[in-house]
Amino acid sequence: KAGVTQTPRYLIKTRGQQVTLSCSPISGHRSVSWYQQTPGQGLQFLFEYFSETQRNKGNFPGRFSGRQFSNSRSEMNVSTLELGDSALYLCASSLEARQTQETQYFGPGTRLLVL
Amino acid sequence: AQKITQTQPGMFVQEKEAVTLDCTYDTSDPSYGLFWYKQPSSGEMIFLIYQGSYDQQNATEGRYSLNFQKARKSANLVISASQLGDSAMYFCAMVGGGADGLTFGKGTHLIIQP
């Protein structure tokens, strides 16, 4: 069974631009979560989607948004990019809406550099 | 609020030795899950092992075992017979009953020396 895939793997943007990242979960997984990883802040939860609905959202500004499609694929969008948005963005999928016993499986991540 | 503390920023271990990575957690939820992930330099987070708060026995997965001490709120990862390929960042994470996503520690950079 294929793992979580993320595209693109690397991205360079300039301040003020917007960017869309894509995530395809493991086949059969219905929940997709997004995380941001930076050297300063570590790994931080962005949001979780299940059945095309956002279930939870982390403490990030409204410039960060996402959506999930009927096939469970998810996209996240960052508008008006800032230098501080440079990070590794990780997508994770799990079978069901996250409960304490659900394991999240991560993709390889998208490395975003904002210049 | 939930919190994960990993007190070892980095560790050097000789190949074939066992290694223990420390993790303490803080939560007021009676139901929670604890996870360990490995992150090589490539960036992908690889799931290693899971322990539920109500599990009576310590979790094991091959060379990985989790030393779960609930009263001390401790969930240390033990890697037996370390290999060069074990060199990576290791993250302890948890999720509680009403949590917004996994809460991660700051990680431990493990380097296995030949």
Coordinates of N, CA, C and O in Angstrom, one line a residue, chain A residues 8 19 29 34 42 45 59 69 82 88 90 93:
Chain A
P8 N 4.3 19.9 -4.0 CA 5.7 19.5 -4.5 C 6.6 19.2 -3.3 O 6.2 19.4 -2.1
V19 N 0.8 30.2 -1.9 CA 1.2 28.9 -2.3 C 0.2 27.8 -1.9 O -0.6 28.0 -0.9
H29 N -7.6 5.9 4.2 CA -7.5 6.9 5.4 C -8.4 8.0 5.0 O -8.4 8.6 3.9
W34 N -2.3 18.5 9.0 CA -1.1 19.3 8.6 C -0.3 19.8 9.7 O -0.9 20.3 10.7
G42 N 9.7 24.3 16.3 CA 9.5 22.9 16.3 C 8.3 22.5 15.4 O 7.9 23.2 14.5
F45 N 0.9 21.9 15.1 CA -0.3 21.5 14.4 C -1.0 22.6 13.7 O -1.2 23.7 14.3
N59 N -3.1 27.2 16.3 CA -3.0 28.6 16.5 C -2.2 29.3 15.4 O -1.0 29.7 15.6
F69 N -10.9 17.0 -0.2 CA -11.8 16.6 -1.2 C -12.5 15.3 -0.9 O -12.1 14.6 0.1
E82 N 5.0 35.2 4.2 CA 6.0 36.0 5.0 C 7.3 35.2 5.1 O 7.3 33.9 5.0
L88 N 9.2 23.3 6.9 CA 8.9 22.0 6.3 C 7.4 21.8 6.7 O 7.0 21.8 7.9
L90 N 4.4 19.2 6.8 CA 4.2 17.8 6.9 C 2.7 17.5 6.9 O 1.9 18.1 7.6
S93 N -1.8 11.2 7.7 CA -3.1 10.7 7.5 C -3.4 9.6 8.5 O -2.4 8.9 9.0

